[in-house]
mmCIF file of C-alpha atoms in Angstrom:
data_model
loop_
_atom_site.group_PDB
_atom_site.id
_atom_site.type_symbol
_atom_site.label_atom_id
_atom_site.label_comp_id
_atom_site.label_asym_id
_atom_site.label_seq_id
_atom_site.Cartn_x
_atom_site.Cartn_y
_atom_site.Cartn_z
ATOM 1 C CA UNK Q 1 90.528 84.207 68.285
ATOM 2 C CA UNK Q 2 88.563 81.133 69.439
ATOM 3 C CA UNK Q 3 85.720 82.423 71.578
ATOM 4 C CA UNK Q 4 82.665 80.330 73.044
ATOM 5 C CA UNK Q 5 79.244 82.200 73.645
ATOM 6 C CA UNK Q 6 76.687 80.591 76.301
ATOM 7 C CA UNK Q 7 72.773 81.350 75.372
ATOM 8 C CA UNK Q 8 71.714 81.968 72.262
ATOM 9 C CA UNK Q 9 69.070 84.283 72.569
ATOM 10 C CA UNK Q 10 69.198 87.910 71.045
ATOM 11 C CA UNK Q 11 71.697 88.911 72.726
ATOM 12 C CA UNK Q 12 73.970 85.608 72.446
ATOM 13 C CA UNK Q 13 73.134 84.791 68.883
ATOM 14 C CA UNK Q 14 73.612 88.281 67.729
ATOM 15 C CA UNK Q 15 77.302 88.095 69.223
ATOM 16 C CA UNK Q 16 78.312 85.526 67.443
ATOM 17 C CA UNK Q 17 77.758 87.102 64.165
ATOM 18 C CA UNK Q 18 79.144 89.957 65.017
ATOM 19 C CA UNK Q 19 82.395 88.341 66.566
ATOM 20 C CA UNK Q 20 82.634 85.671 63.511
ATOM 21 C CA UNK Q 21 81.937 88.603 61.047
ATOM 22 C CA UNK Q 22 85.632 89.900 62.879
ATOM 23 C CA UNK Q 23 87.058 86.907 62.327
ATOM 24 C CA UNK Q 24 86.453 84.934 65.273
ATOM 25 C CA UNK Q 25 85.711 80.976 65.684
ATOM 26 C CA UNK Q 26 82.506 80.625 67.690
ATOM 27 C CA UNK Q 27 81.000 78.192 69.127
ATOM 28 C CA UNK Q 28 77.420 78.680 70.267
ATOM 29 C CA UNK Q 29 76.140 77.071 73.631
ATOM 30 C CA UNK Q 30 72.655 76.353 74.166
ATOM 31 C CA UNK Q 31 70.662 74.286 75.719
ATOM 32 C CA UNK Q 32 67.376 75.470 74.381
ATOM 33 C CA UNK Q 33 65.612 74.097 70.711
ATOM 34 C CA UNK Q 34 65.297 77.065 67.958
ATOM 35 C CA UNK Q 35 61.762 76.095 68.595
ATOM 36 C CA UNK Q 36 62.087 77.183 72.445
ATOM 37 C CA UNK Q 37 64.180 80.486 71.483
ATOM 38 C CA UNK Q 38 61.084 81.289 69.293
ATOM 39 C CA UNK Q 39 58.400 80.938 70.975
ATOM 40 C CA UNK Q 40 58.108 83.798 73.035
ATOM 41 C CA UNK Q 41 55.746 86.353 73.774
ATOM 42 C CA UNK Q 42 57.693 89.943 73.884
ATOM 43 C CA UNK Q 43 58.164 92.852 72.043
ATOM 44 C CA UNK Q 44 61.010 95.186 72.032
ATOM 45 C CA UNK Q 45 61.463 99.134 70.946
ATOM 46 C CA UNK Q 46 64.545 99.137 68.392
ATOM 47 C CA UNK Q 47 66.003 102.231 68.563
ATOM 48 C CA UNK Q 48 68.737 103.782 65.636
ATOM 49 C CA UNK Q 49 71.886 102.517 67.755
ATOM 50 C CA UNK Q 50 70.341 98.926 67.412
ATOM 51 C CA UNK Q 51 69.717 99.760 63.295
ATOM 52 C CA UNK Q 52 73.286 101.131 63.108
ATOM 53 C CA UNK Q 53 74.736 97.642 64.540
ATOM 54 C CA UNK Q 54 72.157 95.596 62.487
ATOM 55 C CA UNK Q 55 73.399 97.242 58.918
ATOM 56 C CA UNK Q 56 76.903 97.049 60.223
ATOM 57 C CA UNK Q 57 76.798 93.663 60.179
ATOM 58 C CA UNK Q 58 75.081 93.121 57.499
ATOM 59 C CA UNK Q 59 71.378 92.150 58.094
ATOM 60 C CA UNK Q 60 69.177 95.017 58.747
ATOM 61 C CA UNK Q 61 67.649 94.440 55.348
ATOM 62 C CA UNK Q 62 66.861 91.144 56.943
ATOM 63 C CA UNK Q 63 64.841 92.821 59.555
ATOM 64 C CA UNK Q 64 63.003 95.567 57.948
ATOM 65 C CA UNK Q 65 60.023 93.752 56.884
ATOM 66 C CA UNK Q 66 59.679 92.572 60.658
ATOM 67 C CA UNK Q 67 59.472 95.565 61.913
ATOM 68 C CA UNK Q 68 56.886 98.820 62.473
ATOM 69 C CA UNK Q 69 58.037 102.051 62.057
ATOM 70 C CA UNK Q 70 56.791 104.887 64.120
ATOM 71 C CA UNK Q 71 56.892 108.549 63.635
ATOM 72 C CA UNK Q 72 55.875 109.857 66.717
ATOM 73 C CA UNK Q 73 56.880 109.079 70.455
ATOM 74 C CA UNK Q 74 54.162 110.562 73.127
ATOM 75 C CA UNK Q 75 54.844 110.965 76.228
ATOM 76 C CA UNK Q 76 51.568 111.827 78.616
ATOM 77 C CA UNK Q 77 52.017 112.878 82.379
ATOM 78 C CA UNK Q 78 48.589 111.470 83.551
ATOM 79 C CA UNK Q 79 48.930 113.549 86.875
ATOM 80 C CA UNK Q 80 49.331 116.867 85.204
ATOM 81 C CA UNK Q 81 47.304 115.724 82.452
ATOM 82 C CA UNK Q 82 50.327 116.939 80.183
ATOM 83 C CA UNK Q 83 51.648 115.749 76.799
ATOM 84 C CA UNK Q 84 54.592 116.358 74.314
ATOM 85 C CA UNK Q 85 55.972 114.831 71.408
ATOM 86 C CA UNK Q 86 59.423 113.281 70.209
ATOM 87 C CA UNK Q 87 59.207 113.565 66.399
ATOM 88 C CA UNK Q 88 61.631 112.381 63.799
ATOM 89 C CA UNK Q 89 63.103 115.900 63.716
ATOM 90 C CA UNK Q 90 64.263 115.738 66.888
ATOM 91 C CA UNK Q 91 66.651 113.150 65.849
ATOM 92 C CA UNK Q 92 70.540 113.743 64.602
ATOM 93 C CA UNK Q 93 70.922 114.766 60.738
ATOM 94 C CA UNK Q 94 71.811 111.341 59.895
ATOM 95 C CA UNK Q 95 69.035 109.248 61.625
ATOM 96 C CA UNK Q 96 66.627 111.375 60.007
ATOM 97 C CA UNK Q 97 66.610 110.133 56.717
ATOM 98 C CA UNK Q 98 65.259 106.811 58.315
ATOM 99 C CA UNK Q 99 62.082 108.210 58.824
ATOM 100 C CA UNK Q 100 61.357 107.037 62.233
ATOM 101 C CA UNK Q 101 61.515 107.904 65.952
ATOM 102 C CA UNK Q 102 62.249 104.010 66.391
ATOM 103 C CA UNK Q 103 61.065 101.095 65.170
ATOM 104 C CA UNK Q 104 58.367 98.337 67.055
ATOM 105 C CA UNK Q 105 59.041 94.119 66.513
ATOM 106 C CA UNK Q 106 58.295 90.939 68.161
ATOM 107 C CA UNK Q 107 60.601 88.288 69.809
ATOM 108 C CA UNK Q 108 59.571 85.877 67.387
ATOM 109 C CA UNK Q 109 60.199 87.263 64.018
ATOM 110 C CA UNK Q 110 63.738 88.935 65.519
ATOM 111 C CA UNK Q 111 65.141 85.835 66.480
ATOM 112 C CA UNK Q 112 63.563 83.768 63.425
ATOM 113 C CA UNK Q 113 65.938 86.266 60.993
ATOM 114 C CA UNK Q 114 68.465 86.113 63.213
ATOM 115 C CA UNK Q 115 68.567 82.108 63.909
ATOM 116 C CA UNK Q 116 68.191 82.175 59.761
ATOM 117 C CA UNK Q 117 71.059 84.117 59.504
ATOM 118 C CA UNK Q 118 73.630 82.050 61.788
ATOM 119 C CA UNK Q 119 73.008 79.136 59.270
ATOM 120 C CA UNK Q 120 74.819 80.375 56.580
ATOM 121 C CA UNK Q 121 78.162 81.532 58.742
ATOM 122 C CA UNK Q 122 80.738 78.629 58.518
ATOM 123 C CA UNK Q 123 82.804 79.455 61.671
ATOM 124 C CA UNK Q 124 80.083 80.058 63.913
ATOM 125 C CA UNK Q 125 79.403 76.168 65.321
ATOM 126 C CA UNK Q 126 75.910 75.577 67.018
ATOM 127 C CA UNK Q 127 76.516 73.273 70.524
ATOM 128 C CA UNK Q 128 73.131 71.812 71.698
ATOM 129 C CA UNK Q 129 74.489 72.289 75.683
ATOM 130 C CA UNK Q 130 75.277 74.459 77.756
ATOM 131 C CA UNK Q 131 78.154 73.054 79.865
ATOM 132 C CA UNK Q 132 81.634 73.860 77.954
ATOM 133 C CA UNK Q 133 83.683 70.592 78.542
ATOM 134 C CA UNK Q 134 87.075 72.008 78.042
ATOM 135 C CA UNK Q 135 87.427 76.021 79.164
ATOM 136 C CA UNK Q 136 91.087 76.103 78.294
ATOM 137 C CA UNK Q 137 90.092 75.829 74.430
ATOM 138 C CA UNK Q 138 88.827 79.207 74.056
ATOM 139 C CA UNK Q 139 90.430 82.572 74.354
ATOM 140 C CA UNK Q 140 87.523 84.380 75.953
ATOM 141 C CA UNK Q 141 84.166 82.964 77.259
ATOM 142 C CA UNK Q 142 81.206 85.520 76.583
ATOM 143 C CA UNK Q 143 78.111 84.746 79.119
ATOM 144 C CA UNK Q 144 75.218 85.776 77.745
ATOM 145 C CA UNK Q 145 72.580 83.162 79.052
ATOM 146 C CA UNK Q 146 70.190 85.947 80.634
ATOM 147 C CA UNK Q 147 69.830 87.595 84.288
ATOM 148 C CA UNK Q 148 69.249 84.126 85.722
ATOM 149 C CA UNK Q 149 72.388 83.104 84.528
ATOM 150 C CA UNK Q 150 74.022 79.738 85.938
ATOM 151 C CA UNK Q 151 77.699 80.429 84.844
ATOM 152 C CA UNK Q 152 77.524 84.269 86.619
ATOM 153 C CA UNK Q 153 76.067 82.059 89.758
ATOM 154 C CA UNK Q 154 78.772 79.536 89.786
ATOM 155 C CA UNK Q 155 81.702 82.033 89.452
ATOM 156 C CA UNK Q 156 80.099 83.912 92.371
ATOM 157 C CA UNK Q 157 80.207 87.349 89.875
ATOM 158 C CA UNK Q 158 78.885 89.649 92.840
ATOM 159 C CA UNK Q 159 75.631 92.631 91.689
ATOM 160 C CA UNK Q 160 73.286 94.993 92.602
ATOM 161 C CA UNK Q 161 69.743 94.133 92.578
ATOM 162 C CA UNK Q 162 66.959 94.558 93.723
ATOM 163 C CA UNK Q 163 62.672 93.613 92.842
ATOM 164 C CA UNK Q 164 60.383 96.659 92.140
ATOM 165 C CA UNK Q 165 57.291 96.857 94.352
ATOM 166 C CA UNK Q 166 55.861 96.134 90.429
ATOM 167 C CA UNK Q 167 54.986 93.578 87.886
ATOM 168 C CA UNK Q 168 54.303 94.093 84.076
ATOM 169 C CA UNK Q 169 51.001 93.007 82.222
ATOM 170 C CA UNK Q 170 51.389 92.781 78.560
ATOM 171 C CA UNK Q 171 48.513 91.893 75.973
ATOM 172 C CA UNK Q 172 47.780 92.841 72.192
ATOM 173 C CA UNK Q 173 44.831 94.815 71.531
ATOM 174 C CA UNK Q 174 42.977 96.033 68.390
ATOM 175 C CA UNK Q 175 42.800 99.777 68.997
ATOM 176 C CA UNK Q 176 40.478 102.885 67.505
ATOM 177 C CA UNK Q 177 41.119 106.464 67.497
ATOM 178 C CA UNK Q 178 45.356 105.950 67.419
ATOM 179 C CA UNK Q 179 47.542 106.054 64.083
ATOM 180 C CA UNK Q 180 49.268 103.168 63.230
ATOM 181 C CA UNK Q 181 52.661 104.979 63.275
ATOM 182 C CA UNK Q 182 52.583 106.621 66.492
ATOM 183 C CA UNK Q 183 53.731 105.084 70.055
ATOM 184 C CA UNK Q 184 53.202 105.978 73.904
ATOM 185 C CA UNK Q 185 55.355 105.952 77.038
ATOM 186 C CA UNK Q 186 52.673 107.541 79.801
ATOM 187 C CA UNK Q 187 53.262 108.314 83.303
ATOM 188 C CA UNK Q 188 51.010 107.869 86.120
ATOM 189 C CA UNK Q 189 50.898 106.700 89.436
ATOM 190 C CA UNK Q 190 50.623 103.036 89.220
ATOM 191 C CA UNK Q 191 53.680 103.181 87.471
ATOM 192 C CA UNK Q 192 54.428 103.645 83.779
ATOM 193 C CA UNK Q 193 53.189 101.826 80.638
ATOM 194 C CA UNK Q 194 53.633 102.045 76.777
ATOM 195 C CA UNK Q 195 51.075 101.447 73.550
ATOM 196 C CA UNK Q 196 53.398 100.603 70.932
ATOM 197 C CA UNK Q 197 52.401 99.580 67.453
ATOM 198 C CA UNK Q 198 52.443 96.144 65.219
ATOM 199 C CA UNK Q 199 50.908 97.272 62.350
ATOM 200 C CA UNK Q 200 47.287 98.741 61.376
ATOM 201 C CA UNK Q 201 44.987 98.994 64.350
ATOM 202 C CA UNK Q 202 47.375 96.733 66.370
ATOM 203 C CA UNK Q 203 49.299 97.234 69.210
ATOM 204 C CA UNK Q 204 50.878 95.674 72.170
ATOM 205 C CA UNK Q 205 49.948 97.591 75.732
ATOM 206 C CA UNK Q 206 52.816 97.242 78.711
ATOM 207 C CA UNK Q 207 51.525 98.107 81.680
ATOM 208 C CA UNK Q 208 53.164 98.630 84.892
ATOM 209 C CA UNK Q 209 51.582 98.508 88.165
ATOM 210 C CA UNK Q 210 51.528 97.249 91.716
ATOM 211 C CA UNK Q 211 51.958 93.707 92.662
ATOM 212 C CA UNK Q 212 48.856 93.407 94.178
ATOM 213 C CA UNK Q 213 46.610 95.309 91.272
ATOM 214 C CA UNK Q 214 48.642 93.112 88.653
ATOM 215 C CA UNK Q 215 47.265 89.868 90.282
ATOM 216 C CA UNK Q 216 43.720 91.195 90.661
ATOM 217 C CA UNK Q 217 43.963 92.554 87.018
ATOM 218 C CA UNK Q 218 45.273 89.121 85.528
ATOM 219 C CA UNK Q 219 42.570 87.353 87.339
ATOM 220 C CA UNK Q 220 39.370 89.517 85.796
ATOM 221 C CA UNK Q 221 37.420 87.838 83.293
ATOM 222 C CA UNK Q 222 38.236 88.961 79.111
ATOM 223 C CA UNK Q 223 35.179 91.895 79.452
ATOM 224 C CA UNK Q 224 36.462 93.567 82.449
ATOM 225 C CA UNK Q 225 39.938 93.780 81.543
ATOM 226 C CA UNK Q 226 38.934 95.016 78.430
ATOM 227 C CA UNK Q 227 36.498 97.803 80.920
ATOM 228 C CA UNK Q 228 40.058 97.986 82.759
ATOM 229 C CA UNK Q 229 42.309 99.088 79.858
ATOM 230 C CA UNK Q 230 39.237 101.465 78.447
ATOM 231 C CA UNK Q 231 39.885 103.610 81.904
ATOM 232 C CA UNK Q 232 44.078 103.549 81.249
ATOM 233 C CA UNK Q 233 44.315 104.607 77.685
ATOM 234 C CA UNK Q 234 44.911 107.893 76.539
ATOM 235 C CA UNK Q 235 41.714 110.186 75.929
ATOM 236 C CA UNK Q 236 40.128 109.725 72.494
ATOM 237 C CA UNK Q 237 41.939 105.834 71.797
ATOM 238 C CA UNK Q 238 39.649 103.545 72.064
ATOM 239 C CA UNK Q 239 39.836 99.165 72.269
ATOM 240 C CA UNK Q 240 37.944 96.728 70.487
ATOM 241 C CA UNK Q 241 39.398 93.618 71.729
ATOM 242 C CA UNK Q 242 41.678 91.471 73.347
ATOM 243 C CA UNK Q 243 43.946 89.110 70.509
ATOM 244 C CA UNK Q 244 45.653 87.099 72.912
ATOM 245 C CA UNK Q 245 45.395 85.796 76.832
ATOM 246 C CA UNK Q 246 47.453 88.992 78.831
ATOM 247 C CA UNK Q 247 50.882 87.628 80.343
ATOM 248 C CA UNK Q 248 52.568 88.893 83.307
ATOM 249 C CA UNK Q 249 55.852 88.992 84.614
ATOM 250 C CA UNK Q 250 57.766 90.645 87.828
ATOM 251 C CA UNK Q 251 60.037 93.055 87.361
ATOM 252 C CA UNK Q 252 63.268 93.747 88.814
ATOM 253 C CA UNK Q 253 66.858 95.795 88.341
ATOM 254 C CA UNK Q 254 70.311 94.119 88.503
ATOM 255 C CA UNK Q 255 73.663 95.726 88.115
ATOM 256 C CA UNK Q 256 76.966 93.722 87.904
ATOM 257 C CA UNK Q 257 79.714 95.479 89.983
ATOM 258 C CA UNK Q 258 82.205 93.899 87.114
ATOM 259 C CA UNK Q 259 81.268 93.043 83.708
ATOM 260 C CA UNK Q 260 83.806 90.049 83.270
ATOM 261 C CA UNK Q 261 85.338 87.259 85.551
ATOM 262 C CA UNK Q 262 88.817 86.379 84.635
ATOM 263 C CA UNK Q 263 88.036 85.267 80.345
ATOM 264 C CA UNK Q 264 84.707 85.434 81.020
ATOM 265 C CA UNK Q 265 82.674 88.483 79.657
ATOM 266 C CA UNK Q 266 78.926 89.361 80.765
ATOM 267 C CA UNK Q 267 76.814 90.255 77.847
ATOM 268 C CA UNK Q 268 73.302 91.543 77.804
ATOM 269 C CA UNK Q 269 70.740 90.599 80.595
ATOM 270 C CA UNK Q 270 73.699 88.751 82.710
ATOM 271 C CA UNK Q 271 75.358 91.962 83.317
ATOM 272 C CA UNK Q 272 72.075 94.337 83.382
ATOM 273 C CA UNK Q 273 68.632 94.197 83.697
ATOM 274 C CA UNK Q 274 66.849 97.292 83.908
ATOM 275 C CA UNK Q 275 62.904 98.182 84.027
ATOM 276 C CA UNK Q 276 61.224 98.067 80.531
ATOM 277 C CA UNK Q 277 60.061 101.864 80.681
ATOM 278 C CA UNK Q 278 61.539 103.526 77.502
ATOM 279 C CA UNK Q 279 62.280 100.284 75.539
ATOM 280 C CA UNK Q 280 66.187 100.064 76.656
ATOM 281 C CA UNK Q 281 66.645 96.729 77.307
ATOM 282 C CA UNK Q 282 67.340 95.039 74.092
ATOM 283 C CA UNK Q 283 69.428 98.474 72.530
ATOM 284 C CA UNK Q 284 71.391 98.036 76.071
ATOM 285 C CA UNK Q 285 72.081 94.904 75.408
ATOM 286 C CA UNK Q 286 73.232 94.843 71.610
ATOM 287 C CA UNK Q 287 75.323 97.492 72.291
ATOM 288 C CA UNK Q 288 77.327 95.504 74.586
ATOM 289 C CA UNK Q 289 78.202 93.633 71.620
ATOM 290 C CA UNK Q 290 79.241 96.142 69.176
ATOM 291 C CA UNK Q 291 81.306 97.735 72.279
ATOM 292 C CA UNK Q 292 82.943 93.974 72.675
ATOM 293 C CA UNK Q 293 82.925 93.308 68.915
ATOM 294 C CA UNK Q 294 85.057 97.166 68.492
ATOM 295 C CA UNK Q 295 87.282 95.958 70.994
ATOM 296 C CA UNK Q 296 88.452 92.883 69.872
ATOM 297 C CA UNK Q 297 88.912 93.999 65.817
ATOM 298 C CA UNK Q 298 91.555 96.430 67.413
ATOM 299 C CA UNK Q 299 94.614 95.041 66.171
ATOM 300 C CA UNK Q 300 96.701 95.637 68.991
ATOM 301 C CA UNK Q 301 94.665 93.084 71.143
ATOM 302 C CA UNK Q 302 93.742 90.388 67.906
ATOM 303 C CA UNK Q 303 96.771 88.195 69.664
ATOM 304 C CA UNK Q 304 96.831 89.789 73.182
ATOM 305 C CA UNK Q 305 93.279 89.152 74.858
ATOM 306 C CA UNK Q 306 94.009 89.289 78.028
ATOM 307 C CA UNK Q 307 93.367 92.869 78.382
ATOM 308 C CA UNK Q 308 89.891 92.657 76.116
ATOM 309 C CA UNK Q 309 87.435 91.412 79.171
ATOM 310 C CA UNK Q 310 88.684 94.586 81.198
ATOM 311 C CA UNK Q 311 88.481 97.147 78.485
ATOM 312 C CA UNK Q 312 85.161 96.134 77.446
ATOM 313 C CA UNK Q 313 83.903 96.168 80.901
ATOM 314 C CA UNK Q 314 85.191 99.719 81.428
ATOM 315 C CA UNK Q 315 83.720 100.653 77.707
ATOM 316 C CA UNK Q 316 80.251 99.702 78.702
ATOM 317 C CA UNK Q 317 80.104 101.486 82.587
ATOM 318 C CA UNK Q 318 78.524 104.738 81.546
ATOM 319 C CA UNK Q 319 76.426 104.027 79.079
ATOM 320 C CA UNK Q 320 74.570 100.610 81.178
ATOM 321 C CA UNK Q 321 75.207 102.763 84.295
ATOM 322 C CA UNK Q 322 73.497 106.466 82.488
ATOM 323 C CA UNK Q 323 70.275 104.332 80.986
ATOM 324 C CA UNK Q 324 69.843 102.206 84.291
ATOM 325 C CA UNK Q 325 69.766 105.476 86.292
ATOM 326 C CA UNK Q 326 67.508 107.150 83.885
ATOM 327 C CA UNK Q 327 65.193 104.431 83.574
ATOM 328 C CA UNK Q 328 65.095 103.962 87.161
ATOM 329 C CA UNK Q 329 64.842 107.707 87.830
ATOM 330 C CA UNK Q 330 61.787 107.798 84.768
ATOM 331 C CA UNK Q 331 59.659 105.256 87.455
ATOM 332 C CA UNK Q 332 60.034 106.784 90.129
ATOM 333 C CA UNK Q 333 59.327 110.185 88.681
ATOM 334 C CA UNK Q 334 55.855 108.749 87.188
ATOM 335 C CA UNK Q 335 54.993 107.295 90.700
ATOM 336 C CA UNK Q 336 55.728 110.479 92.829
ATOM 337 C CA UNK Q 337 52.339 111.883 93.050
ATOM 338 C CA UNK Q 338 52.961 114.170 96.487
ATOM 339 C CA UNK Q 339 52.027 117.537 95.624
ATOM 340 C CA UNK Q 340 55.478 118.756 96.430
ATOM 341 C CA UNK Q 341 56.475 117.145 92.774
ATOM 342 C CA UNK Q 342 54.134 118.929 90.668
ATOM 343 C CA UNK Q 343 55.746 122.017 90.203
ATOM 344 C CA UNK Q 344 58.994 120.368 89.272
ATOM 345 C CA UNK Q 345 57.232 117.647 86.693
ATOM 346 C CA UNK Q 346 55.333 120.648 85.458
ATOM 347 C CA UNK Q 347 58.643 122.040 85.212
ATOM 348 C CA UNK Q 348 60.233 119.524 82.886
ATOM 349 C CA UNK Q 349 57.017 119.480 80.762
ATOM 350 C CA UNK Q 350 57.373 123.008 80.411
ATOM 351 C CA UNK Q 351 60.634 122.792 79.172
ATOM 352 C CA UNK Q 352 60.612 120.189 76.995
ATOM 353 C CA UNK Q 353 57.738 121.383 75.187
ATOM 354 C CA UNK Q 354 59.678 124.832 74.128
ATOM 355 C CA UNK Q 355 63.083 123.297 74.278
ATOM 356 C CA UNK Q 356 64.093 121.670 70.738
ATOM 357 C CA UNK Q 357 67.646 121.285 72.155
ATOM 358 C CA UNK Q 358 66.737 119.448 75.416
ATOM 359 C CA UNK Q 359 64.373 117.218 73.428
ATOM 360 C CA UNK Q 360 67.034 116.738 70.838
ATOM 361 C CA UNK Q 361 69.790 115.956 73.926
ATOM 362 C CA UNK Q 362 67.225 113.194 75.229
ATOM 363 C CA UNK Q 363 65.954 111.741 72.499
ATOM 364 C CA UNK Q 364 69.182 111.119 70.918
ATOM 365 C CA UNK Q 365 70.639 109.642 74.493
ATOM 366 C CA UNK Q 366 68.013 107.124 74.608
ATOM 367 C CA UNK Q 367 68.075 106.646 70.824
ATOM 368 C CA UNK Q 368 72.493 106.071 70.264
ATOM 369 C CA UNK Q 369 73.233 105.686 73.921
ATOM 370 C CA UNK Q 370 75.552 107.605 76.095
#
């Protein structure tokens, strides 16, 4: 099967091994330098459904020294002044062994291994464009050039979406009083934000909060946004300093009513972009693959795929539709601070924290998906 890919980003350039590791001819569009793909400031949570497509494809060993283990997910209601913990035993039999709630990396070493990794795979073919001059050559078109995507625009692919009353503030901070293999998701009224660790006594802080306090935050001087993340992180953690100049960005949902177009196929960020509480972005995405990747190493479609862009689409519904609504549902949760919602958050506290089944049900959904 001859397939073209536009974007090669995470999502794109993971696709393409996958799909040429099945046998497919690939060719990779993208307009972008490796240099450009690199260079960017993010981090992502990689969760055991990410690992379990990464060693199926051969190149989680590739990964492992890029990325920070942690043991222990916290998760702190600042309104009820409440905590519990996700452990490693929480986790299915067979993700135990791994010895990690999830692991912690950064954009740039990801797509570094990842870029490396393409080089050596003769029928993947690397296009410096992104305008495919002859459609007709390729069985199926996979769009995967992020939620800004030009292709989705131009074949009018209609979606949800909608901008949170919200932007995020990220920076990397050297931190006392937290162990290097422990992360935090905690909930307040601002809106929620994460301390997720790199390795020693650093670790990357996403906050998310109100248009209006982002912009006044981003515009304090080093000192007082170091005073401003002393009053936001858990009791007992303390900062030292700053490593890097914080970055911003806005933050917003989208939901593609199809994911395909006729032979073209929506991958990643161009069919779904949800808010970055939880970490569920990237796993999200790179499970579209594996779903598309499954679909067409069925032999029944190998020389039919006509039928592949509509199976896939219908493969990926629940899961991208299950995580949006409980990310989604997670925000507004941590933002509802009327009285009438205490006794129901105290509620789910309550139950979590005696509950190993519950905890067991959740953190396995937002570990392996739905």
């Amino acid at each position: 099967m001859n397939i073209a890919i536009i974007g090669s980003g995470l999502t794109g350039s993971l696709a393409a091994i996958s799909l040429a590791n099945a046998g497919c001819r690939v060719d990779l569009y993208e307009r972008l330098s490796d240099d450009e793909l690199i260079n960017r400031n993010r981090t992502y949570a990689i969760t055991h459904s990410s690992r379990k497509i990464l060693e199926k494809i051969g190149i989680w060993k590739n990964f492992t020294s890029h990325l920070v283990p942690f043991q222990y997910l916290n998760i702190i209601d600042y309104e009820l002044n409440k905590k519990f913990q996700f452990l490693v035993n929480d986790l299915n039999i067979t993700d135990q062994k791994y010895s990690a709630v999830g692991w912690i990396a950064e954009h740039k070493n990801v797509m570094i291994s990842i870029l490396n990794f393409i080089s050596d795979i003769e029928n993947i073919n690397k296009i410096p464009t992104s305008v495919i001059p002859n459609t007709n050559n390729y069985d199926l078109i996979v769009v995967a050039d992020g939620s800004n995507s030009i292709t989705k625009k131009k074949l009018k692919t209609p979606s949800f979406s909608f901008n949170y009353d919200q932007m995020c503030i990220t920076a990397k901070v050297l931190l006392r009083g937290v162990k290097s293999n422990e992360a935090f998701e905690i909930l307040n009224s601002e809106g929620p934000f994460a301390v997720l660790p790199l390795g020693k006594d650093l670790f990357q802080i996403i906050c998310s909060q109100s248009i209006a306090k982002g912009n006044y935050n981003m515009s304090l001087s080093k000192s007082s946004f170091l005073d401003y993340l002393s009053t936001i992180l858990p009791h007992g953690i303390e900062i030292d300093t700053i490593l890097d100049k914080p970055n911003s960005f806005p933050i917003s949902f989208v939901f593609n009513y199809s994911f395909f177009s006729g032979k073209y196929i929506y991958l990643g960020e161009t069919a779904h972009k949800i808010h970055p509480v939880g970490g569920q972005g990237l796993n999200l995405c790179w499970r579209d693959v594996d779903s598309l990747t499954n679909i067409i190493s069925l032999p029944l479609l190998r020389n039919n795929n006509y039928f592949v862009p509509l199976i896939y689409s219908i493969s990926r519904f629940i899961d991208v539709l299950s995580i949006s609504i409980f990310t989604d549902s997670l925000v507004r949760y941590s933002r509802s601070n009327f009285y009438i919602f205490s006794l129901p958050r105290s509620l789910v506290f309550f139950v979590l924290k005696r509950s190993a089944i519950l905890r067991k049900f959740i953190i396995n959904a937002m570990t392996n998906g739905f």
